[in-house]
Structures are given as C-alpha cells and as structure tokens.
Amino acid sequence: MMHKCVYCGKKFEDDSIKARGLTREFAVCSETCKEGTERYVRMDKKYKLHMYLAIFVAAISILLNLVLGKGMMLIYCMQVLAGVAFLIFPYPISSFESFYSCPIKAVVWVCRIIGMFFILFGIYLIAVA
C-alpha cells in the first residue's frame, strides 16, 4: 500500500517509521522526516497560540482603526505584525490529518511566503504614506 509522507509529501511503501503526533502516529518516509514531523508537532503545540493571538490583535486593531477613522499607518503596521506572525510561527493547521493533502514542509513554505509578502508590502505602504 502506498503512503504519503506527512512531512515532505513523498510517496513511499514501507510504513515502519512512525512519527508521533499529539493523539496518533503518522507513517513517514525516513528518520529525517520523523524528526521533522515530531519537532513541528512540538513547536505547533508551543507556539500556535502565539500565531493566532498576533493575527487576532492585528485584525482587531485594523477593524477598530477603520471604524474610528484614525488613518492608515496603524493598519500598515498591523499588516507587518500579521506577516511576522506567519513568518515566525508557521502553525496555521488545526488538524494534523490535513498534512496528508498538504505536507508540513509545504505548509511552512506557504506561511513564510505569505508572511514575507505581508511584511514587505506593509513596509512599502508605510514608506510611501
């Protein structure tokens, strides 16, 4: 039976290597992927709340700023904050089963690309404001 590695996304047949998740184990293709998966799970448990809180603070600040009509500078700064959250804490997934369709390495890569875009565009908007 073919499996898909939850860390790198590579297909493999031998499911003897298991990475420990929070409540279950996942078959991975190598010891390197096992270590990467277990490290990601530990960091996710430790830092996911940090990511969510930073994005929540940014969103609420943007909303309040728009409602109160206080200018755009705070909005741009909060956009940079959201970007930093995505860049530093790439833990947006709430269910580890999602990694069967989008592996951990891809999730981290996409989060960091989104974070860099938010940061660079926010800095650009601050500079031209």
JSON list of N, CA, C and O in Angstrom, two decimals, residues 12-41:
[
{"chain": "A", "resi": 12, "resn": "PHE", "atom": "N", "xyz": [5.64, 6.61, -0.52]},
{"chain": "A", "resi": 12, "resn": "PHE", "atom": "CA", "xyz": [6.51, 5.50, -0.11]},
{"chain": "A", "resi": 12, "resn": "PHE", "atom": "C", "xyz": [5.65, 4.31, 0.25]},
{"chain": "A", "resi": 12, "resn": "PHE", "atom": "O", "xyz": [4.45, 4.43, 0.46]},
{"chain": "A", "resi": 13, "resn": "GLU", "atom": "N", "xyz": [6.28, 3.15, 0.30]},
{"chain": "A", "resi": 13, "resn": "GLU", "atom": "CA", "xyz": [5.54, 1.91, 0.61]},
{"chain": "A", "resi": 13, "resn": "GLU", "atom": "C", "xyz": [5.76, 1.39, 2.01]},
{"chain": "A", "resi": 13, "resn": "GLU", "atom": "O", "xyz": [4.84, 0.95, 2.65]},
{"chain": "A", "resi": 14, "resn": "ASP", "atom": "N", "xyz": [6.99, 1.44, 2.51]},
{"chain": "A", "resi": 14, "resn": "ASP", "atom": "CA", "xyz": [7.31, 0.89, 3.82]},
{"chain": "A", "resi": 14, "resn": "ASP", "atom": "C", "xyz": [6.83, 1.84, 4.92]},
{"chain": "A", "resi": 14, "resn": "ASP", "atom": "O", "xyz": [7.30, 2.96, 5.02]},
{"chain": "A", "resi": 15, "resn": "ASP", "atom": "N", "xyz": [5.86, 1.39, 5.71]},
{"chain": "A", "resi": 15, "resn": "ASP", "atom": "CA", "xyz": [5.32, 2.26, 6.76]},
{"chain": "A", "resi": 15, "resn": "ASP", "atom": "C", "xyz": [5.83, 1.89, 8.15]},
{"chain": "A", "resi": 15, "resn": "ASP", "atom": "O", "xyz": [5.15, 2.06, 9.14]},
{"chain": "A", "resi": 16, "resn": "SER", "atom": "N", "xyz": [7.09, 1.43, 8.22]},
{"chain": "A", "resi": 16, "resn": "SER", "atom": "CA", "xyz": [7.64, 1.00, 9.50]},
{"chain": "A", "resi": 16, "resn": "SER", "atom": "C", "xyz": [8.11, 2.18, 10.36]},
{"chain": "A", "resi": 16, "resn": "SER", "atom": "O", "xyz": [8.23, 2.05, 11.57]},
{"chain": "A", "resi": 17, "resn": "ILE", "atom": "N", "xyz": [8.36, 3.35, 9.75]},
{"chain": "A", "resi": 17, "resn": "ILE", "atom": "CA", "xyz": [8.80, 4.52, 10.51]},
{"chain": "A", "resi": 17, "resn": "ILE", "atom": "C", "xyz": [7.57, 5.36, 10.84]},
{"chain": "A", "resi": 17, "resn": "ILE", "atom": "O", "xyz": [6.85, 5.79, 9.95]},
{"chain": "A", "resi": 18, "resn": "LYS", "atom": "N", "xyz": [7.36, 5.58, 12.12]},
{"chain": "A", "resi": 18, "resn": "LYS", "atom": "CA", "xyz": [6.18, 6.33, 12.57]},
{"chain": "A", "resi": 18, "resn": "LYS", "atom": "C", "xyz": [6.62, 7.58, 13.34]},
{"chain": "A", "resi": 18, "resn": "LYS", "atom": "O", "xyz": [7.51, 7.52, 14.18]},
{"chain": "A", "resi": 19, "resn": "ALA", "atom": "N", "xyz": [5.98, 8.70, 13.03]},
{"chain": "A", "resi": 19, "resn": "ALA", "atom": "CA", "xyz": [6.20, 9.94, 13.77]},
{"chain": "A", "resi": 19, "resn": "ALA", "atom": "C", "xyz": [5.04, 10.12, 14.73]},
{"chain": "A", "resi": 19, "resn": "ALA", "atom": "O", "xyz": [3.89, 9.91, 14.37]},
{"chain": "A", "resi": 20, "resn": "ARG", "atom": "N", "xyz": [5.35, 10.52, 15.93]},
{"chain": "A", "resi": 20, "resn": "ARG", "atom": "CA", "xyz": [4.33, 10.69, 16.96]},
{"chain": "A", "resi": 20, "resn": "ARG", "atom": "C", "xyz": [3.70, 12.07, 16.86]},
{"chain": "A", "resi": 20, "resn": "ARG", "atom": "O", "xyz": [4.37, 13.08, 16.91]},
{"chain": "A", "resi": 21, "resn": "GLY", "atom": "N", "xyz": [2.37, 12.09, 16.70]},
{"chain": "A", "resi": 21, "resn": "GLY", "atom": "CA", "xyz": [1.62, 13.34, 16.74]},
{"chain": "A", "resi": 21, "resn": "GLY", "atom": "C", "xyz": [1.07, 13.54, 18.13]},
{"chain": "A", "resi": 21, "resn": "GLY", "atom": "O", "xyz": [1.49, 12.88, 19.08]},
{"chain": "A", "resi": 22, "resn": "LEU", "atom": "N", "xyz": [0.11, 14.42, 18.26]},
{"chain": "A", "resi": 22, "resn": "LEU", "atom": "CA", "xyz": [-0.45, 14.66, 19.59]},
{"chain": "A", "resi": 22, "resn": "LEU", "atom": "C", "xyz": [-1.27, 13.47, 20.08]},
{"chain": "A", "resi": 22, "resn": "LEU", "atom": "O", "xyz": [-1.14, 13.05, 21.22]},
{"chain": "A", "resi": 23, "resn": "THR", "atom": "N", "xyz": [-2.12, 12.93, 19.20]},
{"chain": "A", "resi": 23, "resn": "THR", "atom": "CA", "xyz": [-3.00, 11.85, 19.63]},
{"chain": "A", "resi": 23, "resn": "THR", "atom": "C", "xyz": [-2.83, 10.57, 18.82]},
{"chain": "A", "resi": 23, "resn": "THR", "atom": "O", "xyz": [-3.50, 9.59, 19.09]},
{"chain": "A", "resi": 24, "resn": "ARG", "atom": "N", "xyz": [-1.97, 10.59, 17.82]},
{"chain": "A", "resi": 24, "resn": "ARG", "atom": "CA", "xyz": [-1.78, 9.40, 16.99]},
{"chain": "A", "resi": 24, "resn": "ARG", "atom": "C", "xyz": [-0.41, 9.42, 16.34]},
{"chain": "A", "resi": 24, "resn": "ARG", "atom": "O", "xyz": [0.36, 10.34, 16.55]},
{"chain": "A", "resi": 25, "resn": "GLU", "atom": "N", "xyz": [-0.14, 8.38, 15.57]},
{"chain": "A", "resi": 25, "resn": "GLU", "atom": "CA", "xyz": [1.13, 8.28, 14.86]},
{"chain": "A", "resi": 25, "resn": "GLU", "atom": "C", "xyz": [0.89, 8.40, 13.37]},
{"chain": "A", "resi": 25, "resn": "GLU", "atom": "O", "xyz": [-0.17, 8.01, 12.87]},
{"chain": "A", "resi": 26, "resn": "PHE", "atom": "N", "xyz": [1.90, 8.92, 12.66]},
{"chain": "A", "resi": 26, "resn": "PHE", "atom": "CA", "xyz": [1.83, 9.09, 11.22]},
{"chain": "A", "resi": 26, "resn": "PHE", "atom": "C", "xyz": [3.00, 8.36, 10.58]},
{"chain": "A", "resi": 26, "resn": "PHE", "atom": "O", "xyz": [4.13, 8.46, 11.06]},
{"chain": "A", "resi": 27, "resn": "ALA", "atom": "N", "xyz": [2.73, 7.63, 9.50]},
{"chain": "A", "resi": 27, "resn": "ALA", "atom": "CA", "xyz": [3.79, 6.98, 8.76]},
{"chain": "A", "resi": 27, "resn": "ALA", "atom": "C", "xyz": [4.55, 8.04, 7.97]},
{"chain": "A", "resi": 27, "resn": "ALA", "atom": "O", "xyz": [3.95, 8.89, 7.32]},
{"chain": "A", "resi": 28, "resn": "VAL", "atom": "N", "xyz": [5.88, 8.00, 8.07]},
{"chain": "A", "resi": 28, "resn": "VAL", "atom": "CA", "xyz": [6.74, 8.92, 7.33]},
{"chain": "A", "resi": 28, "resn": "VAL", "atom": "C", "xyz": [7.78, 8.13, 6.56]},
{"chain": "A", "resi": 28, "resn": "VAL", "atom": "O", "xyz": [7.99, 6.95, 6.82]},
{"chain": "A", "resi": 29, "resn": "CYS", "atom": "N", "xyz": [8.41, 8.79, 5.60]},
{"chain": "A", "resi": 29, "resn": "CYS", "atom": "CA", "xyz": [9.29, 8.06, 4.68]},
{"chain": "A", "resi": 29, "resn": "CYS", "atom": "C", "xyz": [10.71, 7.85, 5.20]},
{"chain": "A", "resi": 29, "resn": "CYS", "atom": "O", "xyz": [11.42, 6.99, 4.69]},
{"chain": "A", "resi": 30, "resn": "SER", "atom": "N", "xyz": [11.14, 8.61, 6.22]},
{"chain": "A", "resi": 30, "resn": "SER", "atom": "CA", "xyz": [12.52, 8.47, 6.70]},
{"chain": "A", "resi": 30, "resn": "SER", "atom": "C", "xyz": [12.64, 8.95, 8.14]},
{"chain": "A", "resi": 30, "resn": "SER", "atom": "O", "xyz": [11.73, 9.59, 8.68]},
{"chain": "A", "resi": 31, "resn": "GLU", "atom": "N", "xyz": [13.79, 8.67, 8.73]},
{"chain": "A", "resi": 31, "resn": "GLU", "atom": "CA", "xyz": [14.06, 9.15, 10.09]},
{"chain": "A", "resi": 31, "resn": "GLU", "atom": "C", "xyz": [14.13, 10.68, 10.11]},
{"chain": "A", "resi": 31, "resn": "GLU", "atom": "O", "xyz": [13.71, 11.31, 11.07]},
{"chain": "A", "resi": 32, "resn": "THR", "atom": "N", "xyz": [14.66, 11.27, 9.04]},
{"chain": "A", "resi": 32, "resn": "THR", "atom": "CA", "xyz": [14.73, 12.73, 8.95]},
{"chain": "A", "resi": 32, "resn": "THR", "atom": "C", "xyz": [13.33, 13.33, 8.98]},
{"chain": "A", "resi": 32, "resn": "THR", "atom": "O", "xyz": [13.08, 14.32, 9.69]},
{"chain": "A", "resi": 33, "resn": "CYS", "atom": "N", "xyz": [12.41, 12.75, 8.23]},
{"chain": "A", "resi": 33, "resn": "CYS", "atom": "CA", "xyz": [11.03, 13.23, 8.22]},
{"chain": "A", "resi": 33, "resn": "CYS", "atom": "C", "xyz": [10.34, 12.97, 9.55]},
{"chain": "A", "resi": 33, "resn": "CYS", "atom": "O", "xyz": [9.51, 13.77, 9.99]},
{"chain": "A", "resi": 34, "resn": "LYS", "atom": "N", "xyz": [10.69, 11.87, 10.20]},
{"chain": "A", "resi": 34, "resn": "LYS", "atom": "CA", "xyz": [10.14, 11.59, 11.53]},
{"chain": "A", "resi": 34, "resn": "LYS", "atom": "C", "xyz": [10.56, 12.68, 12.51]},
{"chain": "A", "resi": 34, "resn": "LYS", "atom": "O", "xyz": [9.72, 13.24, 13.22]},
{"chain": "A", "resi": 35, "resn": "GLU", "atom": "N", "xyz": [11.85, 13.01, 12.51]},
{"chain": "A", "resi": 35, "resn": "GLU", "atom": "CA", "xyz": [12.35, 14.06, 13.41]},
{"chain": "A", "resi": 35, "resn": "GLU", "atom": "C", "xyz": [11.71, 15.41, 13.07]},
{"chain": "A", "resi": 35, "resn": "GLU", "atom": "O", "xyz": [11.33, 16.16, 13.97]},
{"chain": "A", "resi": 36, "resn": "GLY", "atom": "N", "xyz": [11.60, 15.72, 11.79]},
{"chain": "A", "resi": 36, "resn": "GLY", "atom": "CA", "xyz": [10.99, 16.98, 11.37]},
{"chain": "A", "resi": 36, "resn": "GLY", "atom": "C", "xyz": [9.53, 17.07, 11.78]},
{"chain": "A", "resi": 36, "resn": "GLY", "atom": "O", "xyz": [9.06, 18.11, 12.25]},
{"chain": "A", "resi": 37, "resn": "THR", "atom": "N", "xyz": [8.80, 15.99, 11.61]},
{"chain": "A", "resi": 37, "resn": "THR", "atom": "CA", "xyz": [7.38, 15.96, 11.99]},
{"chain": "A", "resi": 37, "resn": "THR", "atom": "C", "xyz": [7.21, 16.13, 13.49]},
{"chain": "A", "resi": 37, "resn": "THR", "atom": "O", "xyz": [6.40, 16.94, 13.94]},
{"chain": "A", "resi": 38, "resn": "GLU", "atom": "N", "xyz": [7.98, 15.39, 14.27]},
{"chain": "A", "resi": 38, "resn": "GLU", "atom": "CA", "xyz": [7.87, 15.47, 15.73]},
{"chain": "A", "resi": 38, "resn": "GLU", "atom": "C", "xyz": [8.29, 16.85, 16.24]},
{"chain": "A", "resi": 38, "resn": "GLU", "atom": "O", "xyz": [7.69, 17.38, 17.17]},
{"chain": "A", "resi": 39, "resn": "ARG", "atom": "N", "xyz": [9.31, 17.45, 15.63]},
{"chain": "A", "resi": 39, "resn": "ARG", "atom": "CA", "xyz": [9.73, 18.81, 16.00]},
{"chain": "A", "resi": 39, "resn": "ARG", "atom": "C", "xyz": [8.61, 19.81, 15.68]},
{"chain": "A", "resi": 39, "resn": "ARG", "atom": "O", "xyz": [8.27, 20.66, 16.49]},
{"chain": "A", "resi": 40, "resn": "TYR", "atom": "N", "xyz": [8.00, 19.66, 14.49]},
{"chain": "A", "resi": 40, "resn": "TYR", "atom": "CA", "xyz": [6.90, 20.56, 14.09]},
{"chain": "A", "resi": 40, "resn": "TYR", "atom": "C", "xyz": [5.72, 20.42, 15.05]},
{"chain": "A", "resi": 40, "resn": "TYR", "atom": "O", "xyz": [5.14, 21.43, 15.47]},
{"chain": "A", "resi": 41, "resn": "VAL", "atom": "N", "xyz": [5.38, 19.21, 15.44]},
{"chain": "A", "resi": 41, "resn": "VAL", "atom": "CA", "xyz": [4.26, 18.98, 16.37]},
{"chain": "A", "resi": 41, "resn": "VAL", "atom": "C", "xyz": [4.55, 19.63, 17.72]},
{"chain": "A", "resi": 41, "resn": "VAL", "atom": "O", "xyz": [3.68, 20.28, 18.31]}
]
